[in-house]
Coordinates of C-alpha atoms and ligand atoms in Angstrom, one line a residue:
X22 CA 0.0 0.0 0.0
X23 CA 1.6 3.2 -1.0
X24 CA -0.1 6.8 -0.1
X25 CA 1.8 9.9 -2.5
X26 CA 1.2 13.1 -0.6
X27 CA 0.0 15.9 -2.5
X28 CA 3.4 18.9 -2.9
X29 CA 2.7 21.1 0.0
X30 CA 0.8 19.0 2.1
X31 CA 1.0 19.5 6.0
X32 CA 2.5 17.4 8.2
X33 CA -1.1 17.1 10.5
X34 CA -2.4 15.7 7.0
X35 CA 0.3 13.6 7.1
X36 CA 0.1 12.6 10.4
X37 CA -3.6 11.6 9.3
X38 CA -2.7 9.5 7.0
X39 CA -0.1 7.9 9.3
X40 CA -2.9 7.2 11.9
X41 CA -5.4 5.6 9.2
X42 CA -3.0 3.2 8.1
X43 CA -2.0 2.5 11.2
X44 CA -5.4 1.9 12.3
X45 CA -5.5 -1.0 9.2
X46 CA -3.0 -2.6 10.7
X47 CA -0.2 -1.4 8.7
X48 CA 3.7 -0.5 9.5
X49 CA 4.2 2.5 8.5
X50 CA 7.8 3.8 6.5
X51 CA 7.8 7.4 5.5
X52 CA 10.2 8.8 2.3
X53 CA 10.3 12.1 2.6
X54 CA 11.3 13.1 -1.3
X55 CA 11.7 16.7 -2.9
X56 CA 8.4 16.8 -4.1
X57 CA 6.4 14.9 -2.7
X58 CA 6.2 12.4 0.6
X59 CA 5.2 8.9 -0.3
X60 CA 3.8 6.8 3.1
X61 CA 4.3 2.8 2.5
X62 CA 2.1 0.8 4.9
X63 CA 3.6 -2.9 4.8
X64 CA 1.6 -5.9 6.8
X65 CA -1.9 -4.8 6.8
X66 CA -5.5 -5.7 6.1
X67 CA -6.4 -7.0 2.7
X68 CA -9.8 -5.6 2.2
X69 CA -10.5 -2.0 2.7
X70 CA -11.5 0.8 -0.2
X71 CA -8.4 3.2 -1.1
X72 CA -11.2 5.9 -0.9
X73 CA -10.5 5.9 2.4
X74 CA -7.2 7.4 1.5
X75 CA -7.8 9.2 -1.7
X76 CA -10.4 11.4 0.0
X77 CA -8.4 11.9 2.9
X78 CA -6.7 16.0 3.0
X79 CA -3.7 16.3 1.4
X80 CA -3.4 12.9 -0.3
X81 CA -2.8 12.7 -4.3
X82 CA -2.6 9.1 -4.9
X83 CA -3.2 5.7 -3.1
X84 CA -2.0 2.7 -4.9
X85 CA -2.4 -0.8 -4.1
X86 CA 1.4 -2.6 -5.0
X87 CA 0.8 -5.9 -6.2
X88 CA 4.9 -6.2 -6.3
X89 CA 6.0 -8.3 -3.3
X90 CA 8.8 -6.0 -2.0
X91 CA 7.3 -2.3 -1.8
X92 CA 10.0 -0.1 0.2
X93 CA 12.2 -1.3 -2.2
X94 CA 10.0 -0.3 -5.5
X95 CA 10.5 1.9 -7.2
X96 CA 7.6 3.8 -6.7
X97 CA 8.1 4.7 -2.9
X98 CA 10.9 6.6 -3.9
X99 CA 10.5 7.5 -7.8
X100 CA 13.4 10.0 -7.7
X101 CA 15.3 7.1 -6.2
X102 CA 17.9 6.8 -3.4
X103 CA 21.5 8.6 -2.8
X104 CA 23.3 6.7 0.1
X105 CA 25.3 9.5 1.9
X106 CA 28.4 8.4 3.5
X107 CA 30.4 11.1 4.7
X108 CA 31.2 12.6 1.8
X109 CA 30.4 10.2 -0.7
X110 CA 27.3 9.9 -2.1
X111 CA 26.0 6.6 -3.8
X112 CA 23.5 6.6 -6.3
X113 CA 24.2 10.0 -7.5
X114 CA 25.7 11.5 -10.5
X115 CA 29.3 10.4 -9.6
X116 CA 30.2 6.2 -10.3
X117 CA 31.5 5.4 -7.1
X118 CA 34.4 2.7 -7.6
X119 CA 35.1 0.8 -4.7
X120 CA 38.3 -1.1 -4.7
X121 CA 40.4 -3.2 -2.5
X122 CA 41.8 -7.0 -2.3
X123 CA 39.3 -9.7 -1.9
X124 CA 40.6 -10.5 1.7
X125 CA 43.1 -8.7 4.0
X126 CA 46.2 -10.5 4.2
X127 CA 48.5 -8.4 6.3
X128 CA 49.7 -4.5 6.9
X129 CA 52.0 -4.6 4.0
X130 CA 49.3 -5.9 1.6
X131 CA 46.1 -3.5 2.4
X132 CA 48.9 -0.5 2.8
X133 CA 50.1 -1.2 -0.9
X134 CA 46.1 -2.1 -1.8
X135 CA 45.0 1.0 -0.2
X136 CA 47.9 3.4 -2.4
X137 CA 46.6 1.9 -5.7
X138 CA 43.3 2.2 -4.8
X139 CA 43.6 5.8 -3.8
X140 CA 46.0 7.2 -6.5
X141 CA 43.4 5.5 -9.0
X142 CA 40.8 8.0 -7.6
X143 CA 38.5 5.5 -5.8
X144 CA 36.4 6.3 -3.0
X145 CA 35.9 3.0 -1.2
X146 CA 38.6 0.0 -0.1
X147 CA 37.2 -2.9 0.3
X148 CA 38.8 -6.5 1.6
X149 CA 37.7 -9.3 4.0
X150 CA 38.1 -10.1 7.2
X151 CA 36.2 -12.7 7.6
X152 CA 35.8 -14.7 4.2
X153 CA 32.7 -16.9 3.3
X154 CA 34.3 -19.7 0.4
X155 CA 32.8 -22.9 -1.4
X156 CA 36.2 -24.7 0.2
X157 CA 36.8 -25.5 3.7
X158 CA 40.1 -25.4 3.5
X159 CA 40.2 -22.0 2.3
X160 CA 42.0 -18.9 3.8
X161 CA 39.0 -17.3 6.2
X162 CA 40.5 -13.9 7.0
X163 CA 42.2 -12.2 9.7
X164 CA 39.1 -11.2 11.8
X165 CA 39.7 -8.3 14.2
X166 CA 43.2 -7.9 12.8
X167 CA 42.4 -7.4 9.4
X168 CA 39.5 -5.2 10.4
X169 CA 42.1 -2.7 12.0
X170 CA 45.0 -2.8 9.4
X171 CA 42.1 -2.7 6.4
X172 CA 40.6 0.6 8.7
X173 CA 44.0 2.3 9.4
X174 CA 45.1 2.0 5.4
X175 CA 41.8 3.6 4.4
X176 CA 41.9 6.7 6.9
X177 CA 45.4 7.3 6.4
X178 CA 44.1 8.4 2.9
X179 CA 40.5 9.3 3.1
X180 CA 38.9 6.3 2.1
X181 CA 35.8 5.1 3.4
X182 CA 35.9 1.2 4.0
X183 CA 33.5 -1.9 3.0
X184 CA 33.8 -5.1 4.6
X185 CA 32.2 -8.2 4.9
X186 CA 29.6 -9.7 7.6
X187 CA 29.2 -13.6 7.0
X188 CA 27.0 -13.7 10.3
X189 CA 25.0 -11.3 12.4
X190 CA 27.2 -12.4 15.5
X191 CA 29.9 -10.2 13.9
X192 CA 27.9 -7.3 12.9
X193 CA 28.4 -5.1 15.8
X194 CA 32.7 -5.6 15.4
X195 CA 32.5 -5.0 11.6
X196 CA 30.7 -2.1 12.3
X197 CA 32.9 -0.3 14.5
X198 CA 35.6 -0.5 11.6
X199 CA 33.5 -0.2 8.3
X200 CA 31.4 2.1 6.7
X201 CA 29.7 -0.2 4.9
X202 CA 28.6 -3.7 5.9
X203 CA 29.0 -6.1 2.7
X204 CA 26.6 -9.4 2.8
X205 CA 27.5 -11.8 0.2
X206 CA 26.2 -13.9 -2.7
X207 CA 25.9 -16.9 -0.3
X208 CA 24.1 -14.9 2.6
X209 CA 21.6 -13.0 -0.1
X210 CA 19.3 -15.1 1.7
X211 CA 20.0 -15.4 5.1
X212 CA 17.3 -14.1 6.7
X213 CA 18.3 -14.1 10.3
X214 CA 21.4 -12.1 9.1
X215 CA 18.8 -9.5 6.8
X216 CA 16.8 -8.8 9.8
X217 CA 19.5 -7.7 12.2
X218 CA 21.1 -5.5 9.3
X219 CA 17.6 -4.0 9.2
X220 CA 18.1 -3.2 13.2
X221 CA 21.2 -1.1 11.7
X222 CA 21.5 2.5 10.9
X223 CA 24.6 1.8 8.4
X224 CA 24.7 0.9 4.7
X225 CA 24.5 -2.5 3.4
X226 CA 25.9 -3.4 0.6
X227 CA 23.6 -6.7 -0.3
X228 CA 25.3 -9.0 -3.5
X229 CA 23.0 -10.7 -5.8
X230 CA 22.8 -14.5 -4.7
X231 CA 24.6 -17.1 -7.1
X232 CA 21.4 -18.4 -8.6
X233 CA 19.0 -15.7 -7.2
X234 CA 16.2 -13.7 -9.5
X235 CA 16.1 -10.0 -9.4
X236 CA 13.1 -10.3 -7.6
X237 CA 14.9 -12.6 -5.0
X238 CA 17.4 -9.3 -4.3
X239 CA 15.1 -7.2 -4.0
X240 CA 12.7 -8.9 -1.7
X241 CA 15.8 -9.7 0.4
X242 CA 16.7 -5.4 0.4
X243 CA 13.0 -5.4 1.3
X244 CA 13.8 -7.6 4.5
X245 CA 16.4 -5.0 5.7
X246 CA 14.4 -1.9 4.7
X247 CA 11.6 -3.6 6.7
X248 CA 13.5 -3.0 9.7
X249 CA 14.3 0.4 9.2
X250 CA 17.6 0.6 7.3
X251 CA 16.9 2.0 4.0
X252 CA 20.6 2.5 3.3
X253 CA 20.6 -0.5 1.2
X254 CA 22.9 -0.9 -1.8
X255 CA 22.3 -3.4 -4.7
X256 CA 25.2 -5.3 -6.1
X257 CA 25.6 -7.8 -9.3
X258 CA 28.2 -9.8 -9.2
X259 CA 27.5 -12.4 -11.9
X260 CA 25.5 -15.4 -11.9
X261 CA 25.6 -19.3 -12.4
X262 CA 24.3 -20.6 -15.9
X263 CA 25.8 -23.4 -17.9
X264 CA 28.9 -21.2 -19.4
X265 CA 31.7 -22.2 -17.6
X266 CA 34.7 -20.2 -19.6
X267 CA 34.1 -17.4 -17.3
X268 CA 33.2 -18.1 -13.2
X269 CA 30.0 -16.8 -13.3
X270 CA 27.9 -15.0 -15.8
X271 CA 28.1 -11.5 -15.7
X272 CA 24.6 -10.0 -15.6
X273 CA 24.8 -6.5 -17.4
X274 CA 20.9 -6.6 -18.3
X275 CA 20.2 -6.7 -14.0
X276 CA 21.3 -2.7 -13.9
X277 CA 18.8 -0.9 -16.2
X278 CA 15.9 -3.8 -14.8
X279 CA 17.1 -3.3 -11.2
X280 CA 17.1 1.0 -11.8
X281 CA 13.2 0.5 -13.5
X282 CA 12.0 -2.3 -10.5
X283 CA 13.6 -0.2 -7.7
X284 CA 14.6 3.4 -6.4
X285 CA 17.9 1.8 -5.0
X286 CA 21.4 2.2 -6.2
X287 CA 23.1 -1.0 -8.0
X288 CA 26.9 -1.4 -8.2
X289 CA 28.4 -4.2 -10.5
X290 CA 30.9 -6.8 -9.4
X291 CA 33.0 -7.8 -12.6
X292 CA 35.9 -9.5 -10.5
X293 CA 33.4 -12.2 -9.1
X294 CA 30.7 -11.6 -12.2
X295 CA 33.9 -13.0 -14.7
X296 CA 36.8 -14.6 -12.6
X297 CA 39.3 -13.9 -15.0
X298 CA 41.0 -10.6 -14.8
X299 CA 41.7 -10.1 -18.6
X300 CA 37.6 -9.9 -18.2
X301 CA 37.5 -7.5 -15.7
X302 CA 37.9 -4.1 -17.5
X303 CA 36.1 -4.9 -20.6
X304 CA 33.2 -5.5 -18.0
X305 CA 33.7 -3.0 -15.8
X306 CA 33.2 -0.6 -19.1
X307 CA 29.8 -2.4 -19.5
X308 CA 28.7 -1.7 -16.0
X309 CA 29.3 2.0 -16.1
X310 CA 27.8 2.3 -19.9
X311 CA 24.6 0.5 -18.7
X312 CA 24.2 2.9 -16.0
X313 CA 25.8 1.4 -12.5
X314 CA 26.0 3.5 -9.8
X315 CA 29.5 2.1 -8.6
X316 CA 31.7 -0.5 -9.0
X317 CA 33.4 -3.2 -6.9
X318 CA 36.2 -4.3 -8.0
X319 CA 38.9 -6.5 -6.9
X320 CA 42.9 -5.2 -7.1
X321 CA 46.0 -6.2 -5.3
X322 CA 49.7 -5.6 -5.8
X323 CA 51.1 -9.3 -6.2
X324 CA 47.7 -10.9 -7.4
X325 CA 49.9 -14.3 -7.9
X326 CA 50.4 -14.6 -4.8
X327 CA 46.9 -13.3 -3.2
X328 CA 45.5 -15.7 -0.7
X329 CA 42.1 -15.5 -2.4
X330 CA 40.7 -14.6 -5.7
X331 CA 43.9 -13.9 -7.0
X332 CA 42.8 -14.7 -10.4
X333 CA 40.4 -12.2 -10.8
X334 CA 42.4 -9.5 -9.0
X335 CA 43.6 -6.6 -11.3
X336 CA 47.6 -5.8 -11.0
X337 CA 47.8 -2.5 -9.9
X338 CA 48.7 -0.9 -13.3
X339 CA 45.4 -2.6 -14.8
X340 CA 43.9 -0.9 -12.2
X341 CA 44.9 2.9 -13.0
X342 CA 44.1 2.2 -16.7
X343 CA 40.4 1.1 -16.2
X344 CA 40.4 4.0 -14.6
X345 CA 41.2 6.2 -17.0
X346 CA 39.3 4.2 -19.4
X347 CA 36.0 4.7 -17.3
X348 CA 36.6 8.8 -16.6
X349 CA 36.1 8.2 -20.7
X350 CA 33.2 6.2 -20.5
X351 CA 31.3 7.8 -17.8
X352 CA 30.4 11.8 -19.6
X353 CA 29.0 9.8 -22.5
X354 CA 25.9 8.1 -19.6
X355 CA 26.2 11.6 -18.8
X356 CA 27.9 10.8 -15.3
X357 CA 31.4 11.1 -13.7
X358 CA 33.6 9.2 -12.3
Ligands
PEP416 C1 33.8 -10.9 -2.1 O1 33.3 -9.8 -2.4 O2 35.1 -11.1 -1.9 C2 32.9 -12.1 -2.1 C3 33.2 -13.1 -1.4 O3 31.9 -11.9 -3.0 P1 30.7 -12.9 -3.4 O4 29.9 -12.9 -2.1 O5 30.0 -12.1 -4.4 O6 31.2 -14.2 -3.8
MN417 MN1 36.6 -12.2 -3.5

């Protein structure tokens, strides 16, 4: 159920309309846009006539949504969402690239990451500290250790940091640390993990699920935004289909469906969405032409001997030239980089 306040109307009319729906039983989740303020009521009765609303003072529009997820349609939010960190802003007119090594391996490593990174002109390191991986055996991260080294690097030169949360028992340490709180493919669906990010007040940064729909993302950003965080930020980072050259399939077409389907901002993950780094820029140059608000990409200074996702890590000279390749790309989507 969405209510679209006329331009101008008062806040006791909105308050009204706050009560009604409460009174149906619904949860109510104000967006308060330039123009106009849009009321979502989530949770409540089936039957009831949207005259009730459409004749109420100061209301322009009630609509039914028949989508599944509604704080994260579009239409509670048409001019859609700019996630304000500091002084970056995601989902505006500047491509916001986020960079770092997949995982943080030790000081020397996320120092040297965090240089490239920053003379490339990204906004955003990223690594993990505590790794999720198909193997066992894998290398899990440094925990608390690479929290601090991977947070030091990134204030040392201005960059804001986005890490990784496998469960909600370490959101609360990963939060005094990051910026942004990073759920991965394999947790797209862990709901336990969705709700207490919703108990937040920090960004998310939700990745598409290996073999999850669009509509599967979104519903789980509607989990989080059902709790109260609306600082949710999309990411596709390639899917599984039968092609098995590249890791995953890169899924350029989810960026412009995502931007039509919902108000929130979608990065594109080409490290994880190809595998390969030779892939990596020529994707990377897809994202941004189709419209991506940011990018996550992977980069580290002896990739060979990375302790995870080496393979699709950029050296750091591949690095500064997608770079440069996308401050090309970016004025012609009329954006920036
Ligand atoms: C990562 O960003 O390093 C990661 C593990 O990604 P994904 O969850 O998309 O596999
Ligand atoms: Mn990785």
């Amino acid at each position: 159920m969405l209510v679209v306040m006329q331009q101008g109307a008062t806040e006791e009319q909105i308050d009204a309309v706050i009560e009604r729906l409460t009174e149906l039983g619904f949860d109510v989740h104000r967006s308060t846009g330039v123009v106009h303020t849009v009321l979502g009521g989530v949770g409540g009765k089936e039957e009831f006539d949207l005259d009730v609303f459409e004749l109420m003072e100061g209301v322009k529009e009630a609509h039914r949504i028949s989508s599944p997820y509604k704080l994260a349609s579009r239409s509670f939010r048409p001019g859609g969402t700019v996630v304000k960190i500091r002084d970056v802003d995601i989902g505006a007119e500047r491509v916001v690239v986020m960079a770092g090594p997949c995982s943080v391996e030790s000081r020397d490593q996320i120092e040297r990451s965090a240089e490239i990174v920053a003379a490339g002109g990204a906004r955003v390191l990223r690594g993990g500290a505590f790794q999720p991986s198909n193997a066992p055996y894998a290398f899990r991260g440094l925990g608390e250790e690479g929290l601090e080294l991977l947070r030091e690097a990134a204030s040392r030169r201005g960059l804001l940091v986005a890490s990784e949360v496998t469960d909600q028992t370490q959101i609360a340490l990963v939060a005094q640390y990051a910026d942004i709180l990073q759920v991965g493919a394999r947790n797209m669906q862990n709901f336990t993990l969705l709700r207490e990010l919703g108990r937040q007040r920090m960004p998310v940064l939700l990745k598409r699920g290996i073999s999850a729909t669009i509509e599967e993302l979104l519903l789980s950003a509607e989990f989080i935004m059902s709790g109260g965080n609306y600082d949710v930020i999309l990411c596709e980072r390639g899917i599984r289909t039968f092609e098995t050259y590249t890791r995953y399939t890169m899924d350029i077409s989810a960026i412009p469906v995502v931007q039509k389907l919902s108000h929130l901002p979608i990065v594109a993950d080409p490290s994880h969405g190809t595998g390969r780094r030779d892939k990596v820029v020529p994707m990377a140059r897809a994202a941004v032409a189709a419209g991506a608000d940011g990018l996550l990409v992977e980069v580290h200074p002896d990739p060979d001997r990375a302790l995870s996702d080496g393979a699709q890590s950029l050296r750091p000279e591949q690095f500064q030239e997608m770079m440069r390749q996308l401050r090309l790309i970016a004025p012609a989507v009329e954006r920036s980089i």
